[in-house]
């Protein structure tokens, strides 16, 4: 349980640190709007068989490492300037990509008329303050811990269930162990509760209403319910 709380806290503070460098324009939001159709923005990055462009982390690392700079203090400003120029007027000769990558992805199309210089400034600033080795290492450590968890526990953590529940302690909602022990809480009952929420269901809820989680697919809901019920066996 402490592991889950640590991961939830770590995810929160990483998000805060990554949002620390922002101008009036929201670089993160603009990156999603303008770049995510072609570039994967995950950290750690994901790759796909028919992807249109390299992951943004690879772009950030490549540009930062290869852009000419007389000293380290110039590296980020020069990288930002490169992005602002290249996005509007891309060419094979300007690219820092290796020949194999250029042959695979091709040269990106010009975004002239689709993004302003101010927007590019905000996007590039966010890219080079977000896609860093430090953030990658932290994200990878969290991902490794998530991958080592039972899938049900991982789904509970990543879908915000710990905002209202703990494994062995009642907060807004009952402890998962208490839910597992409650007579009549079969797998089907829990699946129904997770999917549909608890509105008008419990007299003793004191106004706390569990939202429905219909956004989750049936397999994930079943996995969460099975994990909750398994806690009854663990507590014996």
XYZ file of N, CA and C in Angstrom:
708
model
N 0.822 -1.199 0.000
C 0.000 0.000 0.000
C 0.862 1.258 0.000
N 1.943 1.247 0.838
C 2.850 2.389 0.856
C 3.453 2.607 -0.518
N 3.710 1.499 -1.220
C 4.253 1.591 -2.577
C 3.289 2.342 -3.482
N 1.981 2.042 -3.383
C 0.981 2.710 -4.215
C 0.901 4.188 -3.891
N 0.937 4.521 -2.589
C 0.885 5.928 -2.194
C 2.112 6.671 -2.691
N 3.292 6.015 -2.598
C 4.506 6.638 -3.099
C 4.403 6.923 -4.586
N 3.904 5.956 -5.346
C 3.784 6.136 -6.791
C 2.801 7.238 -7.129
N 1.675 7.288 -6.418
C 0.688 8.336 -6.670
C 1.285 9.701 -6.388
N 2.044 9.820 -5.283
C 2.688 11.086 -4.935
C 3.747 11.447 -5.956
N 4.531 10.454 -6.368
C 5.582 10.710 -7.354
C 5.006 11.187 -8.669
N 3.938 10.556 -9.112
C 3.287 10.976 -10.352
C 2.818 12.415 -10.251
N 2.271 12.799 -9.083
C 1.774 14.165 -8.887
C 2.907 15.172 -8.969
N 4.023 14.918 -8.239
C 5.092 15.895 -8.194
C 5.885 15.960 -9.486
N 5.997 14.836 -10.202
C 6.628 14.889 -11.521
C 5.825 15.794 -12.436
N 4.499 15.648 -12.388
C 3.630 16.508 -13.188
C 3.823 17.961 -12.841
N 3.963 18.263 -11.529
C 4.162 19.646 -11.103
C 5.481 20.186 -11.615
N 6.563 19.390 -11.488
C 7.868 19.862 -11.916
C 7.919 20.065 -13.415
N 7.177 19.242 -14.149
C 7.195 19.359 -15.598
C 6.412 20.578 -16.067
N 5.516 21.095 -15.234
C 4.712 22.247 -15.614
C 5.296 23.552 -15.101
N 6.517 23.489 -14.525
C 7.064 24.664 -13.867
C 7.512 25.727 -14.859
N 7.888 25.341 -16.068
C 8.428 26.277 -17.039
C 7.378 26.571 -18.110
N 6.536 27.556 -17.852
C 5.477 27.870 -18.802
C 5.375 29.373 -19.009
N 5.147 29.787 -20.253
C 4.871 31.179 -20.552
C 3.369 31.364 -20.508
N 2.905 32.499 -21.043
C 1.461 32.730 -21.089
C 0.766 31.699 -21.970
N 1.482 31.233 -23.002
C 0.953 30.161 -23.844
C 1.287 28.820 -23.202
N 0.356 27.903 -23.267
C 0.528 26.591 -22.643
C 1.234 25.653 -23.617
N 2.542 25.492 -23.432
C 3.324 24.664 -24.340
C 2.893 23.218 -24.358
N 2.513 22.699 -23.203
C 2.063 21.306 -23.130
C 0.778 21.110 -23.932
N -0.166 22.022 -23.756
C -1.438 21.924 -24.476
C -1.227 22.088 -25.977
N -0.369 23.033 -26.348
C -0.085 23.255 -27.768
C 0.614 22.046 -28.389
N 1.500 21.426 -27.626
C 2.181 20.227 -28.120
C 1.175 19.127 -28.420
N 0.212 18.955 -27.526
C -0.849 17.967 -27.753
C -1.652 18.305 -29.001
N -2.007 19.571 -29.141
C -2.865 19.993 -30.251
C -2.149 19.937 -31.595
N -0.892 20.357 -31.619
C -0.193 20.566 -32.887
C 0.696 19.396 -33.317
N 1.110 18.560 -32.366
C 2.155 17.584 -32.680
C 1.782 16.121 -32.454
N 0.748 15.876 -31.654
C 0.482 14.499 -31.215
C -0.084 13.598 -32.311
N -0.565 14.178 -33.411
C -1.074 13.332 -34.493
C 0.034 12.518 -35.147
N 1.247 13.031 -35.083
C 2.370 12.332 -35.716
C 3.400 11.813 -34.713
N 3.633 12.559 -33.634
C 4.657 12.191 -32.657
C 4.030 11.600 -31.401
N 4.585 10.503 -30.918
C 4.171 9.965 -29.625
C 4.778 10.831 -28.523
N 3.948 11.238 -27.558
C 4.389 12.166 -26.517
C 4.610 11.488 -25.170
N 4.528 10.169 -25.126
C 4.657 9.467 -23.853
C 6.083 9.519 -23.317
N 6.174 9.405 -22.008
C 7.463 9.328 -21.337
C 7.363 8.245 -20.267
N 8.021 7.119 -20.417
C 8.868 6.669 -21.523
C 8.077 6.584 -22.836
N 8.777 6.726 -23.959
C 8.077 6.755 -25.245
C 7.588 5.386 -25.680
N 6.560 5.398 -26.493
C 6.094 4.181 -27.141
C 6.383 4.290 -28.634
N 6.636 3.164 -29.253
C 6.838 3.140 -30.701
C 5.811 2.204 -31.320
N 5.455 2.513 -32.554
C 4.428 1.746 -33.251
C 4.920 1.397 -34.646
N 4.382 0.337 -35.190
C 4.862 -0.184 -36.470
C 4.712 0.831 -37.592
N 3.575 1.512 -37.649
C 3.320 2.432 -38.763
C 3.322 3.890 -38.313
N 4.171 4.232 -37.351
C 4.193 5.603 -36.848
C 4.677 6.570 -37.928
N 4.118 7.787 -37.896
C 4.421 8.783 -38.921
C 5.724 9.523 -38.656
N 6.112 9.593 -37.373
C 7.288 10.370 -36.988
C 7.880 9.756 -35.725
N 9.128 10.065 -35.420
C 9.735 9.506 -34.208
C 9.083 10.054 -32.946
N 9.182 9.339 -31.830
C 8.651 9.857 -30.566
C 9.277 11.204 -30.229
N 8.517 12.059 -29.578
C 9.009 13.400 -29.276
C 10.222 13.356 -28.355
N 10.302 12.363 -27.479
C 11.478 12.256 -26.627
C 12.740 12.073 -27.461
N 12.657 11.236 -28.506
C 13.808 11.018 -29.377
C 14.180 12.304 -30.107
N 13.173 13.044 -30.547
C 13.415 14.329 -31.213
C 14.134 15.276 -30.266
N 13.619 15.393 -29.039
C 14.198 16.319 -28.063
C 15.647 15.969 -27.755
N 15.910 14.692 -27.503
C 17.267 14.275 -27.174
C 18.206 14.510 -28.354
N 17.734 14.186 -29.549
C 18.572 14.301 -30.742
C 18.921 15.762 -31.024
N 17.917 16.620 -31.025
C 18.159 18.040 -31.304
C 19.069 18.639 -30.241
N 18.764 18.372 -28.986
C 19.562 18.950 -27.898
C 21.018 18.504 -27.978
N 21.254 17.241 -28.314
C 22.619 16.715 -28.342
C 23.415 17.160 -29.560
N 22.730 17.408 -30.682
C 23.440 17.681 -31.926
C 23.421 19.140 -32.361
N 22.576 19.967 -31.768
C 22.533 21.364 -32.180
C 23.866 22.036 -31.822
N 24.438 22.825 -32.732
C 25.711 23.490 -32.431
C 25.562 24.463 -31.264
N 26.537 24.440 -30.360
C 26.531 25.352 -29.214
C 27.965 25.552 -28.749
N 28.329 26.809 -28.476
C 29.682 27.108 -28.007
C 29.887 26.671 -26.559
N 28.796 26.656 -25.787
C 28.855 26.197 -24.404
C 27.475 25.677 -24.013
N 27.388 25.045 -22.860
C 26.139 24.399 -22.446
C 25.015 25.398 -22.211
N 25.359 26.624 -21.834
C 24.311 27.621 -21.587
C 23.581 28.008 -22.871
N 24.214 27.771 -24.023
C 23.594 28.093 -25.311
C 22.756 26.941 -25.865
N 22.908 25.762 -25.287
C 22.345 24.570 -25.927
C 20.816 24.619 -26.023
N 20.133 24.910 -24.928
C 18.669 24.948 -24.960
C 18.161 26.096 -25.825
N 18.667 27.336 -25.662
C 18.221 28.410 -26.560
C 18.446 28.085 -28.037
N 19.579 27.472 -28.358
C 19.851 27.108 -29.750
C 18.919 25.993 -30.225
N 18.610 25.065 -29.339
C 17.681 23.991 -29.694
C 16.286 24.547 -29.954
N 15.861 25.494 -29.131
C 14.552 26.132 -29.331
C 14.526 26.872 -30.663
N 15.599 27.612 -30.954
C 15.673 28.347 -32.223
C 15.639 27.387 -33.409
N 16.307 26.244 -33.282
C 16.297 25.251 -34.357
C 14.881 24.753 -34.612
N 14.161 24.416 -33.558
C 12.791 23.915 -33.706
C 11.924 24.956 -34.400
N 12.029 26.211 -33.995
C 11.203 27.282 -34.570
C 11.481 27.452 -36.062
N 12.719 27.243 -36.454
C 13.063 27.352 -37.876
C 12.666 26.093 -38.643
N 12.999 24.932 -38.092
C 12.825 23.678 -38.824
C 11.354 23.350 -39.059
N 10.512 23.619 -38.087
C 9.089 23.291 -38.221
C 8.457 24.077 -39.368
N 8.911 25.292 -39.578
C 8.368 26.123 -40.660
C 9.046 25.813 -41.991
N 10.356 25.569 -41.958
C 11.099 25.327 -43.201
C 11.965 24.075 -43.067
N 11.351 22.907 -42.969
C 12.122 21.671 -42.794
C 12.851 21.271 -44.075
N 13.965 20.590 -43.919
C 14.679 20.059 -45.082
C 15.572 18.915 -44.631
N 15.913 18.088 -45.571
C 16.779 16.939 -45.272
C 18.154 17.406 -44.806
N 18.640 18.487 -45.399
C 19.979 18.976 -45.052
C 20.034 19.552 -43.637
N 18.922 20.097 -43.153
C 18.894 20.659 -41.796
C 18.738 19.584 -40.729
N 18.144 18.471 -41.090
C 17.766 17.463 -40.098
C 18.984 16.853 -39.411
N 18.823 16.546 -38.130
C 19.860 15.843 -37.377
C 19.629 14.333 -37.374
N 18.578 13.881 -38.047
C 18.283 12.449 -38.093
C 19.302 11.714 -38.957
N 19.533 10.456 -38.634
C 20.396 9.637 -39.469
C 19.672 9.286 -40.767
N 20.433 8.840 -41.767
C 19.874 8.558 -43.089
C 18.757 7.517 -43.018
N 18.951 6.484 -42.206
C 17.947 5.424 -42.111
C 16.614 5.971 -41.592
N 16.677 6.836 -40.578
C 15.449 7.421 -40.031
C 14.783 8.343 -41.037
N 15.584 9.135 -41.740
C 15.021 10.025 -42.755
C 14.367 9.231 -43.878
N 15.007 8.134 -44.279
C 14.411 7.295 -45.323
C 13.114 6.657 -44.839
N 13.065 6.328 -43.552
C 11.881 5.679 -42.992
C 10.730 6.660 -42.789
N 11.025 7.789 -42.140
C 9.970 8.746 -41.806
C 9.749 9.803 -42.890
N 10.811 10.100 -43.634
C 10.734 11.220 -44.561
C 10.927 12.536 -43.822
N 11.008 13.620 -44.574
C 11.122 14.956 -43.973
C 9.731 15.428 -43.580
N 9.597 15.961 -42.386
C 8.283 16.403 -41.931
C 7.750 17.504 -42.839
N 6.447 17.578 -43.041
C 5.873 18.655 -43.849
C 5.964 19.990 -43.112
N 6.117 21.051 -43.855
C 6.154 22.385 -43.248
C 4.839 22.682 -42.542
N 4.952 23.305 -41.384
C 3.769 23.706 -40.617
C 3.494 25.203 -40.752
N 4.043 25.804 -41.806
C 3.824 27.231 -42.043
C 2.334 27.512 -42.182
N 1.855 28.504 -41.454
C 0.443 28.854 -41.478
C -0.400 28.062 -40.497
N 0.189 27.026 -39.889
C -0.549 26.190 -38.936
C -0.145 26.453 -37.487
N 0.983 27.135 -37.318
C 1.478 27.423 -35.975
C 2.268 28.727 -36.029
N 2.129 29.551 -35.003
C 2.831 30.834 -34.961
C 4.194 30.667 -34.295
N 5.038 31.691 -34.450
C 6.344 31.657 -33.805
C 6.218 31.670 -32.283
N 5.253 32.418 -31.769
C 5.035 32.426 -30.314
C 4.602 31.047 -29.820
N 3.747 30.396 -30.591
C 3.326 29.043 -30.217
C 4.500 28.072 -30.279
N 5.329 28.207 -31.300
C 6.507 27.346 -31.412
C 7.480 27.577 -30.262
N 7.609 28.835 -29.837
C 8.461 29.141 -28.691
C 7.969 28.396 -27.451
N 6.668 28.463 -27.206
C 6.088 27.792 -26.036
C 6.224 26.274 -26.148
N 5.970 25.745 -27.347
C 6.085 24.295 -27.563
C 7.515 23.828 -27.336
N 8.476 24.536 -27.943
C 9.877 24.128 -27.837
C 10.385 24.240 -26.400
N 9.985 25.296 -25.695
C 10.385 25.419 -24.291
C 9.872 24.228 -23.489
N 8.624 23.884 -23.708
C 8.059 22.745 -22.974
C 8.795 21.453 -23.336
N 9.056 21.250 -24.624
C 9.740 20.026 -25.064
C 11.062 19.845 -24.328
N 11.875 20.917 -24.273
C 13.226 20.761 -23.737
C 13.290 20.820 -22.212
N 12.212 21.247 -21.568
C 12.159 21.167 -20.107
C 11.425 19.915 -19.632
N 10.658 19.300 -20.512
C 9.899 18.096 -20.148
C 10.639 16.819 -20.529
N 11.124 16.739 -21.756
C 11.781 15.524 -22.242
C 13.267 15.566 -21.882
N 13.548 15.357 -20.602
C 14.917 15.373 -20.088
C 15.291 13.986 -19.586
N 16.585 13.778 -19.419
C 17.042 12.484 -18.908
C 16.511 12.239 -17.505
N 16.470 13.290 -16.680
C 15.973 13.157 -15.307
C 14.509 12.717 -15.305
N 13.681 13.401 -16.094
C 12.264 13.035 -16.144
C 12.059 11.643 -16.739
N 12.877 11.301 -17.727
C 12.787 9.961 -18.314
C 13.125 8.895 -17.278
N 14.209 9.110 -16.519
C 14.614 8.134 -15.504
C 13.527 7.964 -14.447
N 12.945 9.087 -13.991
C 11.894 9.018 -12.975
C 10.656 8.308 -13.518
N 10.282 8.654 -14.749
C 9.109 8.020 -15.356
C 9.339 6.530 -15.571
N 10.571 6.170 -15.950
C 10.883 4.757 -16.179
C 10.852 3.968 -14.874
N 11.343 4.575 -13.786
C 11.301 3.908 -12.484
C 9.862 3.647 -12.057
N 9.007 4.661 -12.241
C 7.594 4.501 -11.896
C 6.951 3.435 -12.776
N 7.272 3.464 -14.075
C 6.703 2.479 -14.991
C 7.142 1.066 -14.615
N 8.408 0.922 -14.215
C 8.903 -0.397 -13.810
C 8.162 -0.909 -12.576
N 7.891 -0.011 -11.626
C 7.159 -0.405 -10.418
C 5.707 -0.743 -10.750
N 5.123 0.046 -11.650
C 3.757 -0.260 -12.076
C 3.690 -1.617 -12.764
N 4.672 -1.884 -13.611
C 4.687 -3.154 -14.347
C 4.851 -4.351 -13.412
N 5.516 -4.122 -12.264
C 5.734 -5.214 -11.314
C 4.508 -5.494 -10.453
N 3.539 -4.587 -10.451
C 2.323 -4.770 -9.652
C 1.383 -5.773 -10.311
N 0.516 -6.401 -9.522
C -0.610 -7.116 -10.129
C -1.427 -6.132 -10.967
N -1.971 -6.594 -12.067
C -2.668 -5.685 -12.974
C -3.815 -4.952 -12.285
N -4.534 -5.642 -11.395
C -5.645 -4.998 -10.698
C -5.190 -3.833 -9.853
N -4.085 -4.011 -9.129
C -3.538 -2.927 -8.303
C -3.081 -1.770 -9.177
N -2.473 -2.103 -10.310
C -2.011 -1.066 -11.232
C -3.184 -0.251 -11.774
N -4.276 -0.911 -12.109
C -5.464 -0.214 -12.606
C -6.085 0.658 -11.523
N -6.086 0.177 -10.291
C -6.599 0.962 -9.162
C -5.793 2.248 -9.004
N -4.481 2.137 -9.115
C -3.611 3.300 -8.956
C -3.772 4.295 -10.095
N -3.744 3.805 -11.320
C -3.746 4.700 -12.475
C -5.113 5.294 -12.785
N -6.168 4.747 -12.198
C -7.509 5.294 -12.434
C -8.047 6.106 -11.260
N -7.168 6.452 -10.325
C -7.540 7.381 -9.265
C -8.353 6.806 -8.128
N -8.402 5.484 -8.005
C -9.222 4.875 -6.943
C -8.708 5.210 -5.546
N -7.384 5.486 -5.441
C -6.806 5.768 -4.129
C -7.167 7.156 -3.621
N -7.850 7.946 -4.425
C -8.337 9.235 -3.936
C -9.416 9.043 -2.878
N -10.122 7.923 -2.929
C -11.235 7.672 -2.000
C -11.071 6.402 -1.172
N -10.216 5.500 -1.602
C -10.065 4.209 -0.918
C -8.600 3.948 -0.573
N -8.379 3.188 0.481
C -7.078 2.596 0.786
C -7.286 1.097 0.955
N -6.207 0.361 0.927
C -6.338 -1.086 1.079
C -6.893 -1.442 2.453
N -6.333 -0.833 3.508
C -6.692 -1.244 4.870
C -7.220 -0.102 5.734
N -7.659 0.996 5.107
C -8.107 2.154 5.884
C -9.252 2.852 5.170
N -10.298 3.175 5.908
C -11.429 3.925 5.358
C -11.052 5.402 5.285
N -11.269 6.024 4.126
C -11.142 7.482 4.028
C -12.479 8.019 3.529
N -12.574 8.463 2.293
C -13.878 8.872 1.757
C -14.778 7.658 1.591
N -14.222 6.614 1.010
C -14.939 5.353 0.838
C -14.336 4.276 1.721
N -14.956 3.124 1.799
C -14.457 2.043 2.660
C -13.128 1.481 2.171
N -12.391 0.864 3.097
C -11.146 0.190 2.738
C -11.438 -0.962 1.783
N -10.527 -1.215 0.869
C -10.718 -2.321 -0.069
C -10.863 -3.657 0.666
N -10.114 -3.822 1.755
C -10.228 -5.072 2.511
C -11.625 -5.230 3.101
N -12.216 -4.118 3.566
C -13.577 -4.185 4.113
C -14.594 -4.505 3.021
N -14.370 -3.936 1.834
C -15.249 -4.249 0.701
C -15.169 -5.741 0.381
N -13.941 -6.266 0.396
C -13.737 -7.681 0.065
C -14.390 -8.605 1.089
N -14.397 -8.174 2.362
C -14.942 -9.018 3.437
C -16.463 -8.951 3.530
N -17.053 -7.891 2.983
C -18.488 -7.678 3.183
C -19.303 -8.815 2.568
N -20.203 -9.345 3.358
C -21.049 -10.443 2.903
C -21.888 -10.002 1.707
N -21.913 -10.811 0.700
C -22.721 -10.505 -0.478
C -21.965 -9.797 -1.583
N -20.714 -9.375 -1.293
C -19.923 -8.709 -2.323
C -19.253 -9.752 -3.220
N -20.019 -10.304 -4.105
C -19.489 -11.276 -5.060
C -18.790 -10.536 -6.195
N -18.161 -11.281 -7.065
C -17.492 -10.680 -8.220
C -18.487 -9.885 -9.058
N -19.645 -10.439 -9.324
C -20.649 -9.750 -10.142
C -21.136 -8.466 -9.476
N -21.309 -8.506 -8.153
C -21.764 -7.314 -7.421
C -20.728 -6.200 -7.523
N -19.454 -6.539 -7.337
C -18.398 -5.531 -7.421
C -18.273 -4.971 -8.831
N -18.348 -5.821 -9.813
C -18.286 -5.360 -11.206
C -19.398 -4.354 -11.469
N -20.589 -4.649 -11.007
C -21.732 -3.748 -11.198
C -21.495 -2.423 -10.478
N -20.959 -2.473 -9.257
C -20.717 -1.255 -8.485
C -19.660 -0.377 -9.137
N -18.582 -0.993 -9.609
C -17.516 -0.223 -10.257
C -18.028 0.410 -11.543
N -18.763 -0.349 -12.299
C -19.248 0.142 -13.592
C -20.294 1.242 -13.429
N -21.180 1.100 -12.446
C -22.335 1.998 -12.339
C -22.275 2.987 -11.185
N -21.282 2.863 -10.300
C -21.185 3.777 -9.173
C -22.140 3.407 -8.057
N -22.228 4.300 -7.045
C -22.994 3.955 -5.841
C -24.144 4.919 -5.551
N -24.535 5.730 -6.507
C -25.618 6.684 -6.257
C -26.889 5.953 -5.816
N -27.456 6.425 -4.691
C -28.700 5.871 -4.113
C -28.566 4.414 -3.673
N -27.329 3.949 -3.488
C -27.143 2.533 -3.162
C -26.939 2.291 -1.670
N -26.143 3.165 -1.019
C -25.812 2.918 0.380
C -26.352 4.027 1.269
N -27.146 3.670 2.280
C -27.732 4.636 3.212
C -26.653 5.276 4.070
N -25.592 4.528 4.371
C -24.551 5.011 5.286
C -23.415 5.746 4.575
N -23.602 6.140 3.336
C -22.508 6.759 2.593
C -22.222 8.185 3.024
N -23.143 8.811 3.808
C -22.970 10.178 4.311
C -22.696 11.163 3.182
N -23.373 10.994 2.089
C -23.255 11.946 0.983
C -22.151 11.645 0.000
N -21.248 10.723 0.332
C -20.166 10.371 -0.581
C -20.689 9.412 -1.640
N -20.560 9.811 -2.887
C -21.073 8.997 -3.988
C -19.908 8.554 -4.872
N -19.776 7.278 -5.055
C -18.751 6.762 -5.958
C -19.205 6.961 -7.399
N -18.374 7.590 -8.225
C -18.759 7.782 -9.626
C -18.734 6.463 -10.384
N -19.428 6.430 -11.496
C -19.376 5.236 -12.346
C -18.068 5.230 -13.130
N -17.595 4.053 -13.449
C -16.369 3.901 -14.227
C -16.667 3.173 -15.538
N -17.713 3.634 -16.207
C -18.099 3.024 -17.481
C -17.066 3.268 -18.574
N -16.172 4.230 -18.324
C -15.121 4.492 -19.317
C -14.138 3.320 -19.412
N -14.041 2.527 -18.335
C -13.166 1.355 -18.356
C -13.825 0.211 -19.116
N -13.017 -0.579 -19.782
C -13.601 -1.723 -20.486
C -13.938 -2.837 -19.491
N -14.743 -3.781 -19.924
C -15.241 -4.835 -19.032
C -14.115 -5.683 -18.442
N -13.094 -5.942 -19.228
C -11.982 -6.762 -18.733
C -11.246 -6.063 -17.593
N -11.016 -4.745 -17.745
C -10.316 -4.001 -16.695
C -11.157 -3.919 -15.423
N -12.458 -3.696 -15.577
C -13.343 -3.654 -14.408
C -13.329 -5.002 -13.683
N -13.381 -6.068 -14.425
C -13.343 -7.406 -13.820
C -12.017 -7.635 -13.100
N -10.927 -7.179 -13.696
C -9.608 -7.348 -13.083
C -9.515 -6.588 -11.767
N -10.056 -5.364 -11.734
C -10.067 -4.583 -10.490
C -10.881 -5.301 -9.423
N -12.061 -5.776 -9.792
C -12.932 -6.466 -8.835
C -12.258 -7.727 -8.290
N -11.600 -8.472 -9.146
C -10.906 -9.684 -8.705
C -9.775 -9.343 -7.740
N -9.058 -8.256 -8.027
C -7.967 -7.848 -7.134
C -8.511 -7.446 -5.769
N -9.607 -6.690 -5.737
C -10.210 -6.292 -4.457
C -10.607 -7.526 -3.652
N -11.264 -8.468 -4.284
C -11.691 -9.682 -3.578
C -10.502 -10.504 -3.087
N -9.389 -10.435 -3.794
C -8.200 -11.196 -3.375
C -7.637 -10.677 -2.059
N -7.946 -9.428 -1.702
C -7.432 -8.849 -0.461
C -8.039 -9.519 0.764
N -9.221 -10.083 0.622
C -9.839 -10.804 1.738
C -9.019 -12.041 2.088
N -8.489 -12.700 1.083
C -7.657 -13.885 1.305
C -6.313 -13.493 1.914
N -5.766 -12.343 1.443
C -4.465 -11.905 1.942
C -4.528 -11.498 3.403
N -5.685 -10.970 3.845
C -5.805 -10.451 5.209
C -6.058 -11.546 6.239
N -6.332 -12.758 5.778
C -6.643 -13.850 6.714
C -5.370 -14.444 7.310
